[in-house]
CSV table of C-alpha atoms in Angstrom, one decimal:
chain,number,residue,atom,x,y,z
X,1,MET,CA,4.4,-92.6,-123.9
X,2,THR,CA,2.3,-94.6,-121.4
X,3,GLY,CA,3.8,-97.8,-122.8
X,4,PHE,CA,7.3,-96.6,-122.3
X,5,ARG,CA,6.6,-95.4,-118.7
X,6,GLY,CA,5.1,-98.9,-118.0
X,7,MET,CA,8.3,-100.6,-119.2
X,8,ARG,CA,10.5,-98.4,-116.9
X,9,PHE,CA,8.2,-99.1,-113.9
X,10,VAL,CA,8.5,-102.9,-114.4
X,11,MET,CA,12.3,-102.6,-114.7
X,12,ASP,CA,12.5,-100.5,-111.5
X,13,LEU,CA,10.5,-102.9,-109.5
X,14,ILE,CA,12.6,-105.9,-110.5
X,15,LYS,CA,15.7,-104.0,-109.7
X,16,ARG,CA,14.5,-102.8,-106.3
X,17,PHE,CA,13.6,-106.2,-105.0
X,18,THR,CA,16.5,-108.1,-106.4
X,19,PRO,CA,18.5,-109.5,-103.2
X,20,LYS,CA,22.1,-108.5,-102.9
X,21,ARG,CA,24.9,-111.0,-102.4
X,22,GLU,CA,25.5,-109.7,-98.9
X,23,SER,CA,23.3,-110.7,-95.9
X,24,LEU,CA,21.0,-108.3,-94.3
X,25,THR,CA,23.2,-108.3,-91.3
X,26,GLY,CA,26.1,-107.3,-93.6
X,27,ASN,CA,28.6,-109.9,-92.3
X,28,GLU,CA,27.5,-113.1,-93.9
X,29,SER,CA,27.6,-114.2,-97.6
X,30,ILE,CA,24.6,-115.8,-99.4
X,31,SER,CA,25.3,-118.9,-101.6
X,32,ASP,CA,24.5,-118.8,-105.4
X,33,LYS,CA,21.7,-121.3,-105.0
X,34,GLN,CA,20.2,-119.3,-102.2
X,35,LEU,CA,20.5,-116.1,-104.2
X,36,GLU,CA,18.8,-117.7,-107.3
X,37,GLU,CA,15.9,-119.0,-105.2
X,38,SER,CA,15.5,-115.7,-103.5
X,39,THR,CA,15.5,-113.8,-106.8
X,40,THR,CA,12.8,-116.0,-108.4
X,41,THR,CA,10.6,-115.7,-105.3
X,42,THR,CA,11.0,-112.0,-105.2
X,43,THR,CA,10.2,-111.6,-109.0
X,44,LEU,CA,7.0,-113.6,-108.7
X,45,LYS,CA,5.9,-111.5,-105.8
X,46,VAL,CA,6.5,-108.3,-107.6
X,47,MET,CA,4.7,-109.5,-110.8
X,48,LYS,CA,1.6,-110.5,-108.7
X,49,ARG,CA,1.6,-107.2,-106.9
X,50,HIS,CA,1.9,-105.1,-110.1
X,51,LYS,CA,0.3,-107.3,-112.7
X,52,TRP,CA,-1.9,-104.6,-114.2
X,53,SER,CA,1.0,-102.2,-114.6
X,54,LEU,CA,3.0,-104.9,-116.4
X,55,ALA,CA,0.1,-105.8,-118.7
X,56,LEU,CA,-0.3,-102.1,-119.6
X,57,GLY,CA,3.5,-101.8,-120.5
X,58,VAL,CA,3.5,-104.9,-122.7
X,59,SER,CA,0.4,-103.7,-124.5
X,60,ALA,CA,2.0,-100.4,-125.2
X,61,ILE,CA,5.1,-102.1,-126.7
X,62,ALA,CA,3.0,-104.2,-129.0
X,63,LEU,CA,0.9,-101.2,-130.1
X,64,THR,CA,4.0,-99.2,-131.0
X,65,GLY,CA,5.3,-102.0,-133.2
X,66,ILE,CA,2.0,-102.3,-135.0
X,67,ILE,CA,1.8,-98.6,-135.7
X,68,THR,CA,5.4,-98.4,-137.0
X,69,PHE,CA,5.0,-101.4,-139.4
X,70,THR,CA,1.6,-100.1,-140.7
X,71,GLY,CA,3.1,-96.6,-141.4
X,72,HIS,CA,6.1,-98.1,-143.2
X,73,GLN,CA,3.8,-100.2,-145.4
X,74,TYR,CA,1.7,-97.2,-146.2
X,75,VAL,CA,4.6,-95.1,-147.3
X,76,GLU,CA,6.1,-97.9,-149.3
X,77,ALA,CA,2.9,-98.3,-151.2
X,78,GLY,CA,3.1,-94.7,-152.3
X,79,MET,CA,6.8,-94.9,-153.6
X,80,VAL,CA,7.2,-95.0,-157.5
X,81,ASN,CA,10.1,-95.2,-160.0
X,82,VAL,CA,10.1,-92.3,-162.4
X,83,TYR,CA,12.5,-90.9,-165.0
X,84,HIS,CA,13.4,-87.2,-165.4
X,85,VAL,CA,13.7,-86.6,-169.1
X,86,LYS,CA,16.2,-83.9,-170.3
X,87,LEU,CA,17.0,-82.3,-173.6
X,88,ASP,CA,20.5,-81.0,-173.8
X,89,GLY,CA,20.7,-80.9,-170.0
X,90,GLN,CA,17.3,-79.1,-169.5
X,91,GLU,CA,14.5,-81.1,-167.9
X,92,ILE,CA,11.3,-81.2,-169.9
X,93,GLY,CA,9.2,-83.7,-167.9
X,94,ILE,CA,8.8,-87.0,-166.1
X,95,VAL,CA,8.0,-90.4,-167.6
X,96,SER,CA,7.0,-93.6,-165.9
X,97,ASP,CA,9.3,-95.9,-167.9
X,98,ASN,CA,12.7,-95.4,-169.5
X,99,LYS,CA,11.7,-97.7,-172.4
X,100,ILE,CA,9.3,-95.0,-173.6
X,101,ILE,CA,12.2,-92.8,-174.3
X,102,ASP,CA,14.4,-95.5,-175.7
X,103,GLU,CA,11.7,-96.6,-178.1
X,104,TYR,CA,11.0,-93.0,-179.1
X,105,LYS,CA,14.7,-92.4,-180.0
X,106,GLN,CA,14.7,-95.5,-182.2
X,107,ARG,CA,11.2,-95.0,-183.8
X,108,LYS,CA,11.0,-91.2,-184.4
X,109,PRO,CA,13.9,-90.8,-186.9
X,110,GLN,CA,12.4,-93.6,-189.0
X,111,GLU,CA,9.0,-92.0,-189.0
X,112,VAL,CA,10.5,-88.6,-190.0
X,113,GLN,CA,12.5,-90.2,-192.9
X,114,GLN,CA,9.3,-91.9,-194.2
X,115,ASN,CA,7.7,-88.5,-194.3
X,116,PHE,CA,10.5,-87.2,-196.5
X,117,PRO,CA,11.4,-90.1,-198.9
X,118,ASP,CA,13.3,-87.9,-201.4
X,119,VAL,CA,15.6,-86.3,-198.9
X,120,HIS,CA,17.8,-87.7,-196.2
X,121,VAL,CA,16.6,-86.3,-192.9
X,122,VAL,CA,18.4,-86.3,-189.6
X,123,LEU,CA,16.6,-86.1,-186.2
X,124,LYS,CA,19.2,-85.4,-183.6
X,125,THR,CA,18.1,-87.5,-180.5
X,126,ASN,CA,21.5,-87.8,-178.9
X,127,GLY,CA,20.7,-84.9,-176.6
X,128,VAL,CA,17.7,-86.7,-175.1
X,129,THR,CA,18.7,-88.3,-171.8
X,130,TYR,CA,16.9,-89.4,-168.6
X,131,GLU,CA,17.8,-89.9,-164.9
X,132,PRO,CA,16.0,-92.4,-162.7
X,133,GLU,CA,14.5,-91.5,-159.3
X,134,ARG,CA,12.4,-93.5,-156.6
X,135,ALA,CA,10.1,-91.0,-154.9
X,136,TYR,CA,6.8,-90.8,-152.9
X,137,ASN,CA,3.7,-90.0,-154.8
X,138,VAL,CA,5.4,-88.3,-157.8
X,139,LYS,CA,3.2,-87.9,-160.9
X,140,SER,CA,4.5,-88.6,-164.5
X,141,ASP,CA,3.0,-87.6,-167.8
X,142,ASP,CA,4.3,-89.8,-170.7
X,143,SER,CA,2.3,-88.3,-173.5
X,144,ALA,CA,3.2,-84.7,-172.5
X,145,VAL,CA,6.9,-85.5,-172.5
X,146,LEU,CA,6.7,-87.1,-176.0
X,147,ALA,CA,4.6,-84.1,-177.3
X,148,THR,CA,7.3,-81.7,-176.0
X,149,LEU,CA,10.0,-83.7,-177.7
X,150,ASP,CA,8.1,-83.6,-181.0
X,151,LYS,CA,7.9,-79.9,-180.7
X,152,LEU,CA,11.6,-79.3,-179.7
X,153,LEU,CA,13.3,-81.8,-182.0
X,154,VAL,CA,13.2,-80.3,-185.5
X,155,PRO,CA,14.1,-82.6,-188.5
X,156,GLN,CA,17.0,-81.3,-190.5
X,157,PRO,CA,17.4,-82.3,-194.2
X,158,VAL,CA,21.0,-83.2,-195.0
X,159,GLY,CA,22.9,-84.3,-198.1
X,160,THR,CA,26.3,-85.6,-199.0
X,161,GLU,CA,28.6,-83.0,-200.5
X,162,LEU,CA,30.9,-84.5,-203.2
X,163,LYS,CA,34.2,-82.7,-203.7
X,164,VAL,CA,37.0,-83.3,-206.2
X,165,ASP,CA,40.4,-81.7,-205.3
X,166,GLY,CA,38.6,-79.5,-202.8
X,167,LYS,CA,36.0,-78.2,-205.4
X,168,THR,CA,32.4,-78.9,-204.7
X,169,ILE,CA,30.9,-80.8,-207.7
X,170,ALA,CA,27.4,-81.6,-206.4
X,171,ILE,CA,25.3,-82.4,-203.3
X,172,VAL,CA,23.5,-85.7,-203.4
X,173,LYS,CA,20.9,-87.4,-201.2
X,174,ASP,CA,23.2,-89.5,-199.1
X,175,GLN,CA,26.6,-91.4,-198.9
X,176,GLN,CA,25.1,-94.4,-200.6
X,177,THR,CA,24.1,-92.3,-203.6
X,178,ALA,CA,27.6,-90.7,-203.7
X,179,ASP,CA,29.2,-94.2,-203.7
X,180,GLN,CA,26.9,-95.4,-206.5
X,181,ILE,CA,27.9,-92.3,-208.6
X,182,LEU,CA,31.6,-93.0,-208.1
X,183,ASP,CA,31.0,-96.7,-209.0
X,184,GLN,CA,29.3,-95.7,-212.3
X,185,VAL,CA,32.3,-93.5,-213.2
X,186,SER,CA,34.9,-96.2,-212.5
X,187,ALA,CA,32.9,-99.2,-213.8
X,188,PRO,CA,33.6,-98.8,-217.5
X,189,PHE,CA,37.3,-99.1,-216.9
X,190,ALA,CA,37.1,-102.3,-214.8
X,191,PRO,CA,38.7,-105.1,-216.8
X,192,LYS,CA,36.7,-108.0,-218.2
X,193,ALA,CA,36.5,-111.1,-215.9
X,194,LYS,CA,39.2,-113.6,-216.7
X,195,GLU,CA,38.3,-117.1,-217.5
X,196,THR,CA,41.2,-119.4,-216.7
X,197,ALA,CA,40.0,-122.0,-219.2
X,198,LYS,CA,40.5,-119.6,-222.0
X,199,VAL,CA,44.1,-118.8,-221.3
X,200,SER,CA,46.0,-120.1,-224.3
X,201,ALA,CA,49.6,-120.4,-225.2
X,202,LEU,CA,50.9,-117.3,-227.1
X,203,SER,CA,53.7,-117.6,-229.5
X,204,THR,CA,56.0,-114.6,-230.1
X,205,SER,CA,54.5,-114.2,-233.6
X,206,GLN,CA,50.9,-114.3,-232.3
X,207,GLY,CA,51.2,-111.9,-229.4
X,208,GLU,CA,47.8,-111.0,-227.8
X,209,ASP,CA,47.2,-107.3,-227.3
X,210,ILE,CA,48.0,-106.7,-223.7
X,211,THR,CA,45.8,-103.6,-223.5
X,212,THR,CA,42.7,-105.6,-224.2
X,213,ALA,CA,43.7,-109.0,-222.7
X,214,PRO,CA,41.5,-110.4,-219.9
X,215,SER,CA,43.0,-109.3,-216.6
X,216,GLU,CA,42.4,-109.4,-212.8
X,217,LEU,CA,41.7,-106.1,-211.2
X,218,GLU,CA,44.1,-105.4,-208.4
X,219,LYS,CA,43.2,-101.8,-207.5
X,220,VAL,CA,40.9,-99.0,-208.9
X,221,GLU,CA,41.3,-95.5,-207.7
X,222,PHE,CA,40.8,-91.9,-208.7
X,223,ILE,CA,43.8,-89.8,-209.6
X,224,GLN,CA,42.1,-86.7,-208.0
X,225,GLN,CA,41.3,-86.4,-204.3
X,226,VAL,CA,37.7,-87.3,-203.7
X,227,ASP,CA,36.0,-86.3,-200.4
X,228,THR,CA,32.4,-86.6,-199.2
X,229,LYS,CA,30.8,-84.9,-196.2
X,230,GLU,CA,27.3,-84.7,-194.7
X,231,VAL,CA,26.0,-81.1,-194.8
X,232,PRO,CA,22.7,-79.4,-193.9
X,233,ILE,CA,20.7,-78.6,-197.1
X,234,LYS,CA,17.5,-77.4,-198.6
X,235,PRO,CA,15.7,-80.0,-200.7
X,236,ASP,CA,16.3,-77.9,-203.8
X,237,ASP,CA,20.1,-78.3,-203.4
X,238,LEU,CA,20.1,-81.9,-204.4
X,239,ALA,CA,21.6,-82.8,-207.8
X,240,ILE,CA,20.3,-85.5,-210.1
X,241,PRO,CA,22.7,-88.5,-209.9
X,242,GLU,CA,22.8,-89.0,-213.7
X,243,ASP,CA,23.8,-85.4,-214.3
X,244,VAL,CA,26.6,-85.8,-211.7
X,245,VAL,CA,27.9,-88.9,-213.4
X,246,LYS,CA,28.0,-87.1,-216.8
X,247,LYS,CA,29.8,-84.1,-215.3
X,248,LEU,CA,32.4,-86.3,-213.7
X,249,LYS,CA,33.0,-88.2,-216.9
X,250,THR,CA,33.0,-85.3,-219.4
X,251,GLY,CA,34.1,-82.4,-217.2
X,252,ASP,CA,30.8,-80.7,-218.2
X,253,VAL,CA,32.3,-79.9,-221.6
X,254,GLN,CA,29.8,-78.8,-224.2
X,255,PRO,CA,29.8,-80.6,-227.6
X,256,ALA,CA,32.0,-78.8,-230.2
X,257,LYS,CA,31.4,-78.9,-233.9
X,258,TYR,CA,33.6,-77.8,-236.8
X,259,THR,CA,32.1,-77.0,-240.2
X,260,VAL,CA,34.3,-77.9,-243.2
X,261,VAL,CA,35.1,-75.0,-245.5
X,262,GLU,CA,36.8,-74.9,-248.9
X,263,GLY,CA,40.4,-75.9,-248.8
X,264,ASP,CA,40.1,-77.9,-245.6
X,265,CYS,CA,41.8,-81.2,-245.0
X,266,VAL,CA,41.9,-83.4,-241.9
X,267,SER,CA,45.5,-82.6,-241.1
X,268,CYS,CA,44.7,-78.9,-241.7
X,269,ILE,CA,41.8,-78.9,-239.3
X,270,ALA,CA,43.8,-80.9,-236.7
X,271,LYS,CA,46.6,-78.4,-236.8
X,272,LYS,CA,44.2,-75.5,-236.6
X,273,LEU,CA,42.4,-76.9,-233.5
X,274,GLY,CA,45.5,-78.3,-231.8
X,275,ILE,CA,44.3,-81.9,-232.0
X,276,THR,CA,45.5,-85.0,-233.8
X,277,LYS,CA,44.3,-86.4,-237.0
X,278,GLN,CA,43.6,-89.7,-235.3
X,279,PHE,CA,41.3,-87.9,-232.8
X,280,ILE,CA,39.2,-86.5,-235.6
X,281,TYR,CA,38.9,-89.9,-237.2
X,282,ASP,CA,38.0,-91.5,-233.9
X,283,ASN,CA,35.3,-89.0,-233.2
X,284,ASN,CA,33.9,-89.2,-236.7
X,285,PRO,CA,33.7,-92.9,-237.7
X,286,GLY,CA,32.1,-92.1,-241.1
X,287,LEU,CA,35.1,-90.1,-242.2
X,288,GLN,CA,37.5,-92.0,-244.5
X,289,ASP,CA,40.6,-91.3,-246.6
X,290,ASP,CA,40.6,-87.6,-245.9
X,291,LYS,CA,37.4,-87.2,-247.9
X,292,LEU,CA,35.7,-84.0,-246.8
X,293,LYS,CA,32.7,-82.1,-248.2
X,294,ILE,CA,32.2,-78.4,-247.7
X,295,GLY,CA,29.5,-77.9,-245.1
X,296,ASN,CA,30.1,-81.2,-243.3
X,297,GLN,CA,30.1,-80.9,-239.5
X,298,LEU,CA,32.8,-82.7,-237.6
X,299,ASP,CA,32.7,-83.6,-233.9
X,300,VAL,CA,35.8,-82.1,-232.4
X,301,THR,CA,34.6,-82.3,-228.7
X,302,VAL,CA,37.6,-82.8,-226.4
X,303,LEU,CA,36.5,-84.3,-223.2
X,304,LYS,CA,38.2,-83.4,-220.0
X,305,PRO,CA,37.0,-85.7,-217.3
X,306,THR,CA,36.6,-84.2,-213.8
X,307,LEU,CA,37.6,-87.6,-212.4
X,308,SER,CA,40.3,-89.8,-214.0
X,309,VAL,CA,40.1,-93.5,-213.1
X,310,LYS,CA,43.4,-95.3,-212.6
X,311,THR,CA,43.3,-99.0,-212.6
X,312,THR,CA,46.1,-101.5,-211.7
X,313,GLU,CA,45.5,-104.8,-213.4
X,314,ARG,CA,47.3,-108.1,-213.4
X,315,VAL,CA,47.5,-109.9,-216.8
X,316,VAL,CA,48.5,-113.6,-216.8
X,317,GLN,CA,49.5,-115.2,-220.1
X,318,ASN,CA,50.9,-118.4,-221.2
X,319,GLN,CA,53.8,-117.9,-223.6
X,320,GLU,CA,55.8,-120.3,-225.6
X,321,ILE,CA,59.5,-120.7,-225.1
X,322,GLN,CA,61.3,-121.3,-228.3
X,323,TYR,CA,63.6,-124.3,-228.1
X,324,ASP,CA,67.3,-124.1,-229.0
X,325,THR,CA,69.0,-126.2,-231.6
X,326,GLU,CA,72.3,-128.0,-231.2
X,327,TYR,CA,74.2,-128.3,-234.5
X,328,VAL,CA,76.5,-131.3,-235.0
X,329,LYS,CA,78.9,-130.7,-237.9
X,330,ASP,CA,79.0,-133.4,-240.6
X,331,ASP,CA,81.6,-133.2,-243.4
X,332,SER,CA,79.7,-135.8,-245.4
X,333,LEU,CA,76.8,-133.4,-246.0
X,334,ARG,CA,77.0,-130.4,-248.3
X,335,VAL,CA,77.1,-126.9,-246.8
X,336,GLY,CA,73.5,-125.8,-246.2
X,337,VAL,CA,72.1,-129.3,-245.8
X,338,VAL,CA,70.6,-129.9,-242.3
X,339,GLU,CA,69.3,-133.3,-241.2
X,340,PRO,CA,67.4,-133.7,-237.9
X,341,ILE,CA,68.8,-136.1,-235.3
X,342,SER,CA,66.1,-135.4,-232.6
X,343,ALA,CA,63.2,-133.1,-232.7
X,344,GLY,CA,62.9,-130.1,-230.5
X,345,LYS,CA,59.9,-129.0,-228.5
X,346,ASN,CA,58.8,-125.5,-227.4
X,347,GLY,CA,58.4,-125.0,-223.7
X,348,LEU,CA,55.7,-123.0,-221.9
X,349,LYS,CA,55.9,-120.3,-219.3
X,350,LYS,CA,53.3,-118.3,-217.3
X,351,VAL,CA,54.0,-114.6,-217.5
X,352,THR,CA,52.5,-112.1,-215.0
X,353,ILE,CA,52.4,-108.5,-216.1
X,354,GLN,CA,51.2,-105.6,-214.1
X,355,VAL,CA,49.4,-103.1,-216.3
X,356,THR,CA,48.5,-99.5,-215.2
X,357,LYS,CA,45.8,-97.7,-217.1
X,358,VAL,CA,44.3,-94.2,-216.8
X,359,ASP,CA,40.8,-93.9,-218.2
X,360,GLY,CA,41.3,-97.2,-220.0
X,361,LEU,CA,44.5,-96.2,-221.8
X,362,MET,CA,47.7,-98.1,-220.8
X,363,THR,CA,50.3,-95.8,-219.2
X,364,GLU,CA,52.7,-98.5,-217.9
X,365,GLU,CA,53.4,-102.2,-218.0
X,366,LYS,CA,55.8,-104.1,-215.8
X,367,LEU,CA,56.8,-107.8,-215.9
X,368,VAL,CA,56.4,-109.0,-212.3
X,369,ASN,CA,56.8,-112.7,-212.6
X,370,GLU,CA,57.7,-115.6,-214.8
X,371,GLU,CA,57.0,-119.2,-214.0
X,372,ILE,CA,58.2,-122.1,-216.1
X,373,ILE,CA,55.5,-124.6,-216.8
X,374,ASP,CA,57.2,-126.8,-219.3
X,375,LYS,CA,60.9,-126.6,-220.1
X,376,PRO,CA,61.8,-126.5,-223.8
X,377,VAL,CA,63.5,-129.6,-225.3
X,378,MET,CA,66.6,-128.8,-227.4
X,379,ALA,CA,66.6,-130.0,-231.0
X,380,LYS,CA,69.7,-131.8,-232.4
X,381,VAL,CA,70.6,-131.7,-236.1
X,382,LYS,CA,73.4,-132.5,-238.4
X,383,LYS,CA,74.8,-129.5,-240.3
X,384,GLY,CA,76.7,-130.2,-243.5
X,385,THR,CA,80.2,-128.7,-243.9
X,386,LYS,CA,81.1,-130.2,-247.3
X,387,VAL,CA,81.7,-127.4,-249.8
X,388,ILE,CA,80.5,-128.2,-253.4
X,389,GLN,CA,81.4,-125.6,-256.0
X,390,GLY,CA,78.5,-124.5,-258.1
X,391,GLU,CA,75.7,-125.3,-255.7
X,392,GLY,CA,72.8,-123.0,-256.1
X,393,SER,CA,71.1,-120.9,-253.5
X,394,GLY,CA,67.6,-121.8,-254.8
X,395,LYS,CA,66.9,-118.1,-255.4
X,396,PHE,CA,67.0,-117.1,-259.1
X,397,ALA,CA,68.0,-113.8,-260.7
X,398,TRP,CA,66.8,-112.5,-264.0
X,399,PRO,CA,69.1,-113.9,-266.7
X,400,VAL,CA,69.1,-110.6,-268.7
X,401,VAL,CA,69.3,-107.0,-267.6
X,402,SER,CA,66.2,-104.8,-268.1
X,403,PRO,CA,64.0,-107.8,-268.9
X,404,SER,CA,60.7,-107.7,-270.8
X,405,ILE,CA,58.5,-110.7,-271.2
X,406,SER,CA,57.3,-111.4,-274.7
X,407,SER,CA,55.7,-114.8,-274.0
X,408,THR,CA,54.7,-116.4,-270.7
X,409,PHE,CA,54.6,-120.0,-269.5
X,410,GLY,CA,51.7,-122.2,-270.5
X,411,MET,CA,49.7,-123.7,-273.4
X,412,ARG,CA,50.0,-122.1,-276.8
X,413,TRP,CA,48.0,-123.3,-279.8
X,414,GLY,CA,47.6,-126.7,-278.3
X,415,LYS,CA,51.2,-127.0,-277.3
X,416,LEU,CA,52.9,-126.3,-273.9
X,417,HIS,CA,55.3,-123.4,-273.9
X,418,LYS,CA,57.8,-124.8,-271.4
X,419,GLY,CA,59.3,-121.5,-270.3
X,420,ILE,CA,59.2,-117.8,-270.8
X,421,ASP,CA,60.6,-115.6,-273.6
X,422,ILE,CA,62.6,-112.6,-272.5
X,423,THR,CA,63.9,-109.6,-274.4
X,424,GLY,CA,66.3,-106.9,-273.1
X,425,ASN,CA,70.1,-106.6,-272.9
X,426,LYS,CA,71.7,-109.1,-275.2
X,427,ASN,CA,74.2,-110.6,-272.6
X,428,ILE,CA,72.8,-113.8,-271.1
X,429,MET,CA,73.8,-114.5,-267.4
X,430,THR,CA,73.4,-117.5,-265.2
X,431,ALA,CA,70.4,-117.3,-262.9
X,432,ASP,CA,72.1,-119.0,-260.0
X,433,ASN,CA,75.3,-120.8,-259.1
X,434,GLY,CA,75.8,-124.1,-260.8
X,435,ARG,CA,77.8,-126.3,-263.2
X,436,VAL,CA,77.3,-126.3,-267.0
X,437,THR,CA,76.2,-129.8,-267.8
X,438,GLU,CA,75.2,-129.4,-271.5
X,439,THR,CA,75.7,-127.1,-274.4
X,440,GLY,CA,74.8,-127.6,-278.1
X,441,TYR,CA,72.2,-127.1,-280.8
X,442,LYS,CA,68.7,-128.4,-281.2
X,443,SER,CA,66.1,-127.7,-283.9
X,444,ASP,CA,63.6,-126.2,-281.4
X,445,TYR,CA,66.0,-124.5,-278.9
X,446,GLY,CA,68.7,-123.5,-281.4
X,447,ASN,CA,71.9,-122.9,-279.5
X,448,TYR,CA,71.2,-123.8,-275.8
X,449,ILE,CA,72.9,-124.2,-272.4
X,450,ILE,CA,71.8,-126.4,-269.5
X,451,ILE,CA,73.1,-125.6,-266.0
X,452,ASN,CA,72.7,-128.0,-263.0
X,453,HIS,CA,72.5,-126.0,-259.8
X,454,LEU,CA,73.3,-129.1,-257.7
X,455,ASN,CA,70.3,-128.6,-255.5
X,456,GLY,CA,67.6,-130.2,-257.5
X,457,TYR,CA,67.1,-127.3,-259.9
X,458,GLU,CA,68.2,-127.0,-263.6
X,459,THR,CA,67.9,-124.0,-265.9
X,460,LEU,CA,67.9,-123.9,-269.7
X,461,TYR,CA,68.8,-121.0,-271.9
X,462,GLY,CA,67.8,-121.2,-275.6
X,463,HIS,CA,67.9,-119.4,-279.0
X,464,LEU,CA,71.4,-118.1,-278.3
X,465,SER,CA,73.4,-116.5,-281.1
X,466,LYS,CA,76.6,-117.5,-279.3
X,467,ILE,CA,77.6,-119.7,-276.4
X,468,THR,CA,80.5,-118.3,-274.4
X,469,ILE,CA,80.9,-121.1,-271.8
X,470,THR,CA,81.9,-124.7,-272.0
X,471,GLU,CA,80.6,-127.9,-270.4
X,472,GLY,CA,81.9,-128.7,-266.9
X,473,THR,CA,82.5,-125.1,-266.0
X,474,ILE,CA,81.5,-123.9,-262.5
X,475,VAL,CA,79.6,-120.7,-262.7
X,476,GLU,CA,78.3,-118.2,-260.2
X,477,LYS,CA,75.1,-116.3,-260.3
X,478,GLY,CA,75.4,-113.4,-262.8
X,479,ASP,CA,78.2,-114.8,-264.8
X,480,LYS,CA,78.0,-114.2,-268.6
X,481,ILE,CA,77.3,-117.5,-270.5
X,482,GLY,CA,76.2,-116.3,-274.0
X,483,ILE,CA,74.6,-113.8,-276.4
X,484,MET,CA,70.9,-113.5,-277.1
X,485,GLY,CA,69.8,-114.6,-280.6
X,486,SER,CA,67.1,-116.2,-282.7
X,487,THR,CA,68.4,-119.6,-283.5
X,488,GLY,CA,66.2,-122.7,-283.8
X,489,ASP,CA,62.4,-122.4,-283.8
X,490,SER,CA,62.3,-118.7,-283.2
X,491,THR,CA,60.5,-115.7,-284.7
X,492,GLY,CA,62.7,-113.0,-283.2
X,493,VAL,CA,65.7,-112.2,-281.0
X,494,HIS,CA,64.9,-113.3,-277.5
X,495,LEU,CA,65.9,-115.7,-274.7
X,496,HIS,CA,63.9,-118.8,-274.1
X,497,PHE,CA,64.3,-119.5,-270.3
X,498,GLU,CA,63.2,-122.7,-268.4
X,499,ILE,CA,63.4,-123.9,-264.8
X,500,HIS,CA,63.2,-127.6,-263.9
X,501,LYS,CA,62.8,-128.9,-260.4
X,502,SER,CA,63.6,-132.5,-259.8
X,503,GLY,CA,62.9,-133.2,-263.5
X,504,SER,CA,59.6,-131.4,-263.6
X,505,LEU,CA,58.9,-128.1,-265.3
X,506,GLU,CA,58.2,-125.0,-263.2
X,507,ASN,CA,56.8,-121.6,-264.2
X,508,PRO,CA,59.8,-119.3,-264.1
X,509,LEU,CA,57.7,-116.4,-262.9
X,510,LYS,CA,57.1,-118.3,-259.7
X,511,TYR,CA,60.8,-117.6,-258.9
X,512,LEU,CA,61.5,-114.3,-260.6
X,513,ASN,CA,60.2,-111.0,-259.2
X,514,ARG,CA,60.7,-107.5,-260.6
């Protein structure tokens, strides 16, 4: 207070002795220069007269500044940054650094999980928050706050509930385990990887089985609705993953056996149990040809998977395209004769088929795309139109009705038997269309007939008792040409029948079938 009074005293002195702009007489003005000189002189006089009072005022001002600065520094030195920690909005203590809480929230759940390796444990730290404050001389206790959090935060075992069409199937450790189980159920139905290098051209006669052909998986899904959800559990609630996989694949169906009794047959058992014969054979590979033994046990377990796997696959195959043939009529060639002009060539196309399967069995196939790789080249041929009467078809019929062979083609007693001997109905018929080129008698053949079929084949009919046709006659297959007999070198009534092709002997049984 003394310092402030000194300051006011100095100011009052200066004000009192400051000359006014009017003269002391009141009727004359003082110039600015005179006023300035007068003021300076007056100020110096006042300062000399009251020098101790002025010194005291200045000292008071300086002391006040020093006290104020020192007090501020003292208070500032006592200020600290602290963090009020709360759990679900309720304060539980003060820590010195927010990093302590951040590190705790990251570290503690991991430590808890390590203590329970077989169960997925959740430590809910989301409710732990903090608010910063800068205050004077506030005390914090980091360890006490962490200890309180350890006490208040209770680890909760949780599992993943697996549901199929709303029905709980099992509770497993976590979502990863549930995903692995579902993958194991669907994996057997995933198609084999396709190797492009092995894709070969398929002709219409070859035809690769599309149900087992290599394919590219487009989509795999479950027919039923599958849901998973994290739920609180007791450790004993967890199911063994292998058991869950089995349950999803088989429907938890117990094996069924059937014991064979007297009078049973595969079809009888199938009808009795409402299953197919093929199902019984598939489930019992050792069963063959309906051979059952009394007392045998058959596996008749009908699996009903809880989950059915639907796959959509894309099969790409290279298929041949059959070339067309252009026929050019030629009346210089006999009917049935075809001569190539230019060869044809099959084309190639890439066919894309979408195949849908349920549990590995195809339920639908759809052609989605065809791409021509090589166009087919059309063949060009001459086709004969010249009709020649008596030309054979090349397919022979038996020359007698109800034939019976008494001697076959081949070596007999060191000599070649050139044809076959046939007995049966006595009427002899031509084996194919043709022209009678020779009839007559020979010592070995007796009465005989030779027919030229005008296609490279000739037939001979021997040992006839009577010839009913003449040379040059055009005959058709099945026409009567003679009567069976035993003329020439013969030991009984029969027909000796030969076939010649381009002048060479052929075994008639090569062309005749019963």
